[in-house]
Short mmCIF file of N, CA and C in Angstrom, two decimals:
data_model
loop_
_atom_site.label_atom_id
_atom_site.label_comp_id
_atom_site.label_asym_id
_atom_site.label_seq_id
_atom_site.Cartn_x
_atom_site.Cartn_y
_atom_site.Cartn_z
N MET H 1 -18.82 17.61 18.21
CA MET H 1 -17.87 18.69 17.86
C MET H 1 -16.67 18.40 18.68
N ARG H 2 -16.95 18.08 19.97
CA ARG H 2 -15.84 18.02 20.97
C ARG H 2 -14.90 16.72 20.53
N THR H 3 -15.55 15.73 20.03
CA THR H 3 -14.78 14.58 19.63
C THR H 3 -14.02 14.89 18.42
N LEU H 4 -14.48 15.63 17.60
CA LEU H 4 -13.73 15.97 16.31
C LEU H 4 -12.48 16.95 16.72
N LEU H 5 -12.61 17.74 17.69
CA LEU H 5 -11.42 18.55 18.20
C LEU H 5 -10.38 17.66 18.83
N ILE H 6 -10.89 16.75 19.58
CA ILE H 6 -9.84 15.82 20.25
C ILE H 6 -9.12 14.97 19.22
N LEU H 7 -9.80 14.55 18.10
CA LEU H 7 -9.20 13.77 17.09
C LEU H 7 -8.22 14.61 16.24
N LEU H 8 -8.52 15.94 16.06
CA LEU H 8 -7.72 16.73 15.22
C LEU H 8 -6.48 17.33 16.08
N ALA H 9 -6.56 17.32 17.32
CA ALA H 9 -5.47 18.04 18.24
C ALA H 9 -4.01 17.42 17.91
N PRO H 10 -3.91 16.05 17.83
CA PRO H 10 -2.70 15.64 17.47
C PRO H 10 -2.18 15.98 16.10
N LEU H 11 -3.07 16.10 15.16
CA LEU H 11 -2.56 16.58 13.74
C LEU H 11 -2.07 17.84 13.85
N THR H 12 -2.62 18.92 14.62
CA THR H 12 -1.99 20.21 14.70
C THR H 12 -0.69 20.29 15.43
N LEU H 13 -0.39 19.37 16.15
CA LEU H 13 0.95 19.37 16.93
C LEU H 13 1.95 18.52 16.10
N ALA H 14 1.55 17.71 15.33
CA ALA H 14 2.44 16.75 14.64
C ALA H 14 3.49 17.43 13.80
N ALA H 15 3.39 18.37 13.11
CA ALA H 15 4.25 19.04 12.25
C ALA H 15 5.08 20.20 12.96
N CYS H 16 4.84 20.58 14.16
CA CYS H 16 5.58 21.57 14.79
C CYS H 16 7.00 21.10 15.22
N VAL H 17 7.96 22.08 15.12
CA VAL H 17 9.40 21.79 15.58
C VAL H 17 9.69 22.41 16.79
N ASP H 18 10.22 21.80 17.75
CA ASP H 18 10.72 22.50 19.02
C ASP H 18 11.80 21.50 19.62
N ASP H 19 12.96 21.78 19.22
CA ASP H 19 14.14 20.96 19.53
C ASP H 19 15.28 21.66 19.69
N SER H 20 16.36 21.07 20.03
CA SER H 20 17.60 21.81 20.20
C SER H 20 18.74 20.74 20.08
N ALA H 21 19.90 21.33 19.87
CA ALA H 21 21.30 20.54 19.82
C ALA H 21 22.31 21.27 20.57
N SER H 22 23.34 20.75 21.24
CA SER H 22 24.30 21.39 22.03
C SER H 22 25.71 20.90 21.62
N TYR H 23 26.70 21.94 21.69
CA TYR H 23 28.02 21.65 21.66
C TYR H 23 28.65 21.94 23.11
N TYR H 24 29.33 20.88 23.64
CA TYR H 24 29.90 21.03 25.01
C TYR H 24 31.45 21.33 24.80
N ALA H 25 31.76 22.50 25.14
CA ALA H 25 33.07 23.14 25.03
C ALA H 25 34.12 22.41 25.88
N ASP H 26 33.64 21.88 27.00
CA ASP H 26 34.53 21.25 27.97
C ASP H 26 34.14 19.77 28.30
N GLY H 27 33.61 19.13 27.14
CA GLY H 27 33.26 17.67 27.30
C GLY H 27 31.69 17.58 27.63
N PRO H 28 31.23 16.31 27.42
CA PRO H 28 29.69 16.17 27.59
C PRO H 28 29.15 16.30 29.02
N VAL H 29 30.04 16.22 29.97
CA VAL H 29 29.63 16.38 31.44
C VAL H 29 29.84 17.72 32.03
N GLY H 30 30.37 18.65 31.15
CA GLY H 30 30.83 20.02 31.64
C GLY H 30 29.75 21.01 31.66
N ASN H 31 30.21 22.18 32.15
CA ASN H 31 29.26 23.24 32.41
C ASN H 31 29.40 24.37 31.39
N HIS H 32 30.16 24.07 30.28
CA HIS H 32 30.32 25.12 29.30
C HIS H 32 29.75 24.64 27.90
N ALA H 33 28.61 25.17 27.47
CA ALA H 33 27.93 24.64 26.30
C ALA H 33 27.26 25.79 25.50
N LEU H 34 27.18 25.49 24.19
CA LEU H 34 26.42 26.46 23.28
C LEU H 34 25.30 25.58 22.72
N THR H 35 24.04 26.05 22.81
CA THR H 35 22.90 25.27 22.40
C THR H 35 22.11 26.12 21.43
N ILE H 36 21.72 25.46 20.25
CA ILE H 36 20.82 26.16 19.37
C ILE H 36 19.46 25.49 19.43
N HIS H 37 18.51 26.33 19.69
CA HIS H 37 17.07 25.87 19.92
C HIS H 37 16.23 26.37 18.80
N ARG H 38 15.47 25.61 18.19
CA ARG H 38 14.69 26.10 17.10
C ARG H 38 13.10 25.73 17.43
N VAL H 39 12.28 26.63 17.09
CA VAL H 39 10.84 26.50 17.45
C VAL H 39 9.90 27.01 16.34
N GLN H 40 9.17 26.12 15.91
CA GLN H 40 8.16 26.39 14.87
C GLN H 40 6.77 26.42 15.54
N LYS H 41 6.32 27.60 15.85
CA LYS H 41 5.09 27.69 16.69
C LYS H 41 3.84 27.04 16.21
N HIS H 42 3.56 27.16 14.83
CA HIS H 42 2.36 26.67 14.17
C HIS H 42 2.73 25.69 13.05
N PHE H 43 2.03 24.69 13.05
CA PHE H 43 2.09 23.66 12.02
C PHE H 43 2.09 24.23 10.54
N TRP H 44 1.30 25.21 10.30
CA TRP H 44 1.15 25.80 8.92
C TRP H 44 2.32 26.81 8.72
N SER H 45 3.09 27.19 9.69
CA SER H 45 4.20 28.07 9.47
C SER H 45 5.42 27.40 8.93
N LYS H 46 6.20 28.00 7.96
CA LYS H 46 7.36 27.31 7.41
C LYS H 46 8.55 27.95 8.26
N GLN H 47 8.40 28.92 8.82
CA GLN H 47 9.57 29.56 9.55
C GLN H 47 9.61 29.02 10.98
N SER H 48 10.85 29.09 11.55
CA SER H 48 11.08 28.66 12.95
C SER H 48 11.97 29.77 13.55
N LYS H 49 11.73 30.01 14.86
CA LYS H 49 12.47 31.07 15.68
C LYS H 49 13.71 30.26 16.09
N VAL H 50 14.94 30.82 15.78
CA VAL H 50 16.10 30.25 16.15
C VAL H 50 16.83 31.00 17.30
N GLU H 51 17.22 30.46 18.41
CA GLU H 51 17.88 31.10 19.40
C GLU H 51 19.19 30.36 19.99
N LEU H 52 19.96 31.10 20.53
CA LEU H 52 21.24 30.54 21.16
C LEU H 52 21.21 30.59 22.65
N ILE H 53 21.40 29.44 23.34
CA ILE H 53 21.62 29.46 24.84
C ILE H 53 23.10 29.25 25.03
N MET H 54 23.72 30.24 25.50
CA MET H 54 25.21 30.13 25.94
C MET H 54 25.26 29.87 27.45
N GLN H 55 26.11 29.05 27.79
CA GLN H 55 26.17 28.55 29.24
C GLN H 55 27.70 28.39 29.54
N ARG H 56 28.17 28.99 30.61
CA ARG H 56 29.56 28.69 31.19
C ARG H 56 29.28 28.94 32.66
N LEU H 57 28.76 27.84 33.38
CA LEU H 57 28.28 27.98 34.72
C LEU H 57 29.49 28.12 35.61
N PRO H 58 29.54 28.89 36.75
CA PRO H 58 28.34 29.68 37.22
C PRO H 58 28.23 31.03 36.72
N ASP H 59 29.01 31.39 35.88
CA ASP H 59 29.23 32.84 35.44
C ASP H 59 28.30 33.39 34.28
N CYS H 60 27.99 32.43 33.42
CA CYS H 60 27.30 32.91 32.15
C CYS H 60 26.14 31.84 31.95
N LEU H 61 24.91 32.39 31.67
CA LEU H 61 23.76 31.62 31.26
C LEU H 61 22.91 32.74 30.57
N ARG H 62 22.78 32.76 29.26
CA ARG H 62 22.02 33.67 28.52
C ARG H 62 21.45 33.13 27.30
N ARG H 63 20.09 33.60 26.97
CA ARG H 63 19.38 33.19 25.73
C ARG H 63 19.25 34.37 24.83
N VAL H 64 19.71 34.19 23.59
CA VAL H 64 19.48 35.36 22.69
C VAL H 64 18.85 34.92 21.50
N GLU H 65 18.04 35.55 20.92
CA GLU H 65 17.27 35.21 19.66
C GLU H 65 18.26 35.68 18.49
N LEU H 66 18.43 34.67 17.49
CA LEU H 66 19.33 34.84 16.38
C LEU H 66 18.56 35.34 15.27
N SER H 67 17.52 34.46 14.74
CA SER H 67 16.97 34.75 13.60
C SER H 67 15.71 33.97 13.32
N GLU H 68 14.90 34.19 12.15
CA GLU H 68 13.93 33.25 11.89
C GLU H 68 14.40 32.50 10.54
N MET H 69 14.18 31.26 10.47
CA MET H 69 14.66 30.52 9.26
C MET H 69 13.59 29.46 8.97
N PRO H 70 13.70 28.90 7.69
CA PRO H 70 12.84 27.79 7.34
C PRO H 70 13.15 26.54 8.43
N ALA H 71 12.16 25.96 9.00
CA ALA H 71 12.43 25.06 9.94
C ALA H 71 13.32 23.85 9.60
N ASP H 72 13.14 23.36 8.37
CA ASP H 72 13.83 22.20 7.83
C ASP H 72 15.16 22.68 7.17
N GLU H 73 15.56 24.01 7.22
CA GLU H 73 16.74 24.35 6.61
C GLU H 73 17.75 24.98 7.51
N VAL H 74 17.47 24.92 8.84
CA VAL H 74 18.29 25.47 10.01
C VAL H 74 19.69 24.79 9.91
N ALA H 75 20.65 25.32 9.50
CA ALA H 75 22.11 24.90 9.41
C ALA H 75 23.03 26.02 9.83
N ILE H 76 23.65 25.83 10.94
CA ILE H 76 24.36 26.93 11.63
C ILE H 76 25.85 26.34 12.05
N GLU H 77 26.76 26.95 11.29
CA GLU H 77 28.15 26.61 11.56
C GLU H 77 28.75 27.16 12.83
N LEU H 78 29.44 26.50 13.65
CA LEU H 78 30.07 27.04 15.01
C LEU H 78 31.55 27.16 14.73
N LEU H 79 32.05 28.25 15.00
CA LEU H 79 33.51 28.55 14.82
C LEU H 79 33.94 29.06 16.15
N SER H 80 35.29 28.62 16.39
CA SER H 80 35.94 29.06 17.61
C SER H 80 37.17 30.09 17.36
N GLY H 81 37.06 31.07 18.04
CA GLY H 81 38.12 32.17 17.96
C GLY H 81 39.11 32.08 19.06
N GLY H 82 38.94 31.12 19.96
CA GLY H 82 39.64 31.18 21.15
C GLY H 82 39.29 31.97 22.28
N ASP H 83 39.77 31.88 23.43
CA ASP H 83 39.39 32.75 24.62
C ASP H 83 37.93 32.90 24.85
N ASN H 84 37.13 31.82 24.64
CA ASN H 84 35.62 31.70 24.81
C ASN H 84 34.85 32.60 23.84
N VAL H 85 35.48 32.89 22.64
CA VAL H 85 34.82 33.65 21.65
C VAL H 85 34.33 32.76 20.65
N TRP H 86 33.04 32.84 20.27
CA TRP H 86 32.40 31.86 19.29
C TRP H 86 31.70 32.63 18.28
N THR H 87 31.71 32.09 16.96
CA THR H 87 30.99 32.78 15.84
C THR H 87 30.10 31.76 15.38
N LEU H 88 28.84 32.19 15.13
CA LEU H 88 27.84 31.32 14.50
C LEU H 88 27.60 31.82 13.14
N ARG H 89 27.48 31.01 12.14
CA ARG H 89 27.21 31.40 10.78
C ARG H 89 26.17 30.55 9.97
N ALA H 90 25.20 31.30 9.49
CA ALA H 90 24.12 30.64 8.74
C ALA H 90 23.98 31.44 7.45
N GLY H 91 24.55 30.88 6.36
CA GLY H 91 24.50 31.61 5.00
C GLY H 91 25.29 32.96 5.18
N ASP H 92 24.64 34.07 4.90
CA ASP H 92 25.33 35.35 4.96
C ASP H 92 25.13 35.97 6.28
N GLN H 93 24.40 35.35 7.28
CA GLN H 93 24.20 35.83 8.67
C GLN H 93 25.20 35.32 9.41
N MET H 94 25.82 36.28 10.30
CA MET H 94 26.83 35.85 11.29
C MET H 94 26.61 36.47 12.77
N TRP H 95 26.84 35.81 13.81
CA TRP H 95 26.80 36.37 15.14
C TRP H 95 27.97 36.04 15.87
N GLN H 96 28.46 36.79 16.91
CA GLN H 96 29.59 36.48 17.66
C GLN H 96 29.29 36.64 19.11
N VAL H 97 29.72 35.78 19.83
CA VAL H 97 29.39 35.78 21.26
C VAL H 97 30.62 35.39 22.11
N GLU H 98 30.57 35.80 23.34
CA GLU H 98 31.73 35.39 24.22
C GLU H 98 31.29 34.97 25.46
N THR H 99 31.58 33.81 25.94
CA THR H 99 30.96 33.09 27.11
C THR H 99 31.85 33.36 28.41
N GLN H 100 32.86 34.23 28.32
CA GLN H 100 33.48 34.50 29.61
C GLN H 100 32.49 35.52 30.54
N THR H 101 31.99 36.43 29.68
CA THR H 101 31.09 37.42 30.27
C THR H 101 29.63 37.46 29.73
N CYS H 102 29.32 36.37 28.95
CA CYS H 102 27.98 36.29 28.35
C CYS H 102 27.59 37.44 27.55
N THR H 103 28.51 37.87 26.62
CA THR H 103 28.19 39.04 25.81
C THR H 103 27.96 38.58 24.20
N MET H 104 27.02 39.25 23.70
CA MET H 104 26.85 39.05 22.21
C MET H 104 27.33 40.36 21.60
N TYR H 105 28.35 40.24 20.71
CA TYR H 105 28.89 41.48 20.13
C TYR H 105 27.92 42.06 19.08
N PRO H 106 27.81 43.34 18.80
CA PRO H 106 26.95 43.88 17.82
C PRO H 106 27.54 43.54 16.44
N ASP H 107 28.87 43.46 16.29
CA ASP H 107 29.43 43.19 14.95
C ASP H 107 30.48 41.99 15.11
N VAL H 108 30.56 41.10 13.98
CA VAL H 108 31.56 40.12 14.04
C VAL H 108 32.87 40.58 13.60
N LYS H 109 33.92 40.35 14.41
CA LYS H 109 35.26 40.73 14.16
C LYS H 109 36.00 39.53 13.67
N GLY H 110 36.84 39.74 12.57
CA GLY H 110 37.77 38.71 12.22
C GLY H 110 36.98 37.61 11.30
N ASP H 111 37.57 36.49 11.20
CA ASP H 111 37.03 35.42 10.21
C ASP H 111 36.23 34.49 10.97
N GLY H 112 36.21 34.60 12.31
CA GLY H 112 35.35 33.62 13.11
C GLY H 112 36.23 32.58 13.67
N GLY H 113 37.32 32.20 13.24
CA GLY H 113 38.20 31.15 13.69
C GLY H 113 37.98 29.88 13.20
N GLU H 114 38.40 28.76 13.95
CA GLU H 114 38.33 27.49 13.49
C GLU H 114 36.91 26.84 13.45
N LEU H 115 36.62 26.14 12.42
CA LEU H 115 35.32 25.50 12.38
C LEU H 115 35.33 24.25 13.29
N MET H 116 34.28 24.38 14.26
CA MET H 116 34.10 23.25 15.32
C MET H 116 33.12 22.27 14.91
N GLY H 117 32.06 22.68 14.15
CA GLY H 117 31.06 21.81 13.58
C GLY H 117 29.88 22.56 13.23
N VAL H 118 28.74 21.84 12.96
CA VAL H 118 27.42 22.38 12.49
C VAL H 118 26.34 21.85 13.08
N PHE H 119 25.31 22.80 13.36
CA PHE H 119 24.04 22.29 13.99
C PHE H 119 23.15 22.25 12.75
N ARG H 120 22.38 21.11 12.69
CA ARG H 120 21.56 20.84 11.48
C ARG H 120 20.54 19.90 11.77
N PRO H 121 19.53 20.00 10.82
CA PRO H 121 18.42 18.85 10.92
C PRO H 121 19.08 17.39 10.46
N ASP H 122 18.65 16.35 11.07
CA ASP H 122 19.11 14.97 10.55
C ASP H 122 17.84 14.17 10.70
N GLY H 123 17.08 14.12 9.57
CA GLY H 123 15.84 13.38 9.67
C GLY H 123 14.89 14.14 10.42
N ASP H 124 14.26 13.63 11.51
CA ASP H 124 13.38 14.19 12.33
C ASP H 124 13.91 14.89 13.64
N LYS H 125 15.31 14.88 13.64
CA LYS H 125 15.96 15.33 14.88
C LYS H 125 16.85 16.55 14.43
N PHE H 126 17.19 17.36 15.43
CA PHE H 126 18.10 18.50 15.25
C PHE H 126 19.45 17.96 16.08
N VAL H 127 20.61 18.05 15.29
CA VAL H 127 21.86 17.59 15.93
C VAL H 127 22.92 18.50 15.79
N TYR H 128 24.00 18.36 16.50
CA TYR H 128 25.28 19.00 16.46
C TYR H 128 26.26 17.93 15.86
N GLU H 129 26.88 18.28 14.75
CA GLU H 129 27.82 17.30 14.11
C GLU H 129 29.29 17.90 14.08
N ALA H 130 30.15 17.38 14.83
CA ALA H 130 31.54 17.83 14.90
C ALA H 130 32.24 17.90 13.62
N ALA H 131 33.12 18.94 13.36
CA ALA H 131 33.96 19.06 12.07
C ALA H 131 34.92 17.90 12.10
N VAL H 132 35.21 17.45 10.94
CA VAL H 132 36.34 16.50 10.88
C VAL H 132 37.55 17.18 10.50
N ILE H 133 38.57 17.11 11.36
CA ILE H 133 39.92 17.69 11.26
C ILE H 133 40.84 16.72 10.56
N GLU H 134 41.33 17.14 9.37
CA GLU H 134 42.16 16.22 8.66
C GLU H 134 43.49 16.76 8.86
N THR H 135 44.63 15.86 9.12
CA THR H 135 45.87 16.20 9.45
C THR H 135 46.62 16.11 8.11
N VAL H 136 47.57 16.99 7.85
CA VAL H 136 48.37 16.93 6.61
C VAL H 136 49.70 16.36 6.99
N PRO H 137 50.02 15.31 6.33
CA PRO H 137 51.43 14.67 6.70
C PRO H 137 52.47 15.65 6.33
N ALA H 138 53.55 15.67 7.16
CA ALA H 138 54.73 16.41 6.97
C ALA H 138 55.49 15.91 5.88
N ASP H 139 56.13 16.85 5.07
CA ASP H 139 56.97 16.39 4.04
C ASP H 139 58.29 15.84 4.64
N LYS H 140 58.78 14.82 3.84
CA LYS H 140 60.09 14.26 4.50
C LYS H 140 61.20 14.97 3.68
#
């Protein structure tokens, strides 16, 4: 029986998701980041807990739970409203945070701002993909 449990243990852990992706507001070596962390506690569960870790050291470091979503469908857009105000959008759900004082607002104000990128699954990894900003040529 013990041998059977040892052989089955890797199978129970194989399908679980526990990963994260980060956006660095002040460059890859900075102290200002927004990280989305997704956790699927059991291999049989289709849902994952999604949380935001906001960091602007030394003044701000906070973890807040956002929602539960299907593990393979977590796609969250990141928008910047300026002045360290960030909006996260997943379908019809929206959250707004401010990293100056590490605050999560109860309601989203405005349109969220400029799209910075999206947190999403990429194969077996979770990644942050920056938005492509297209410039419009000036008329002559």
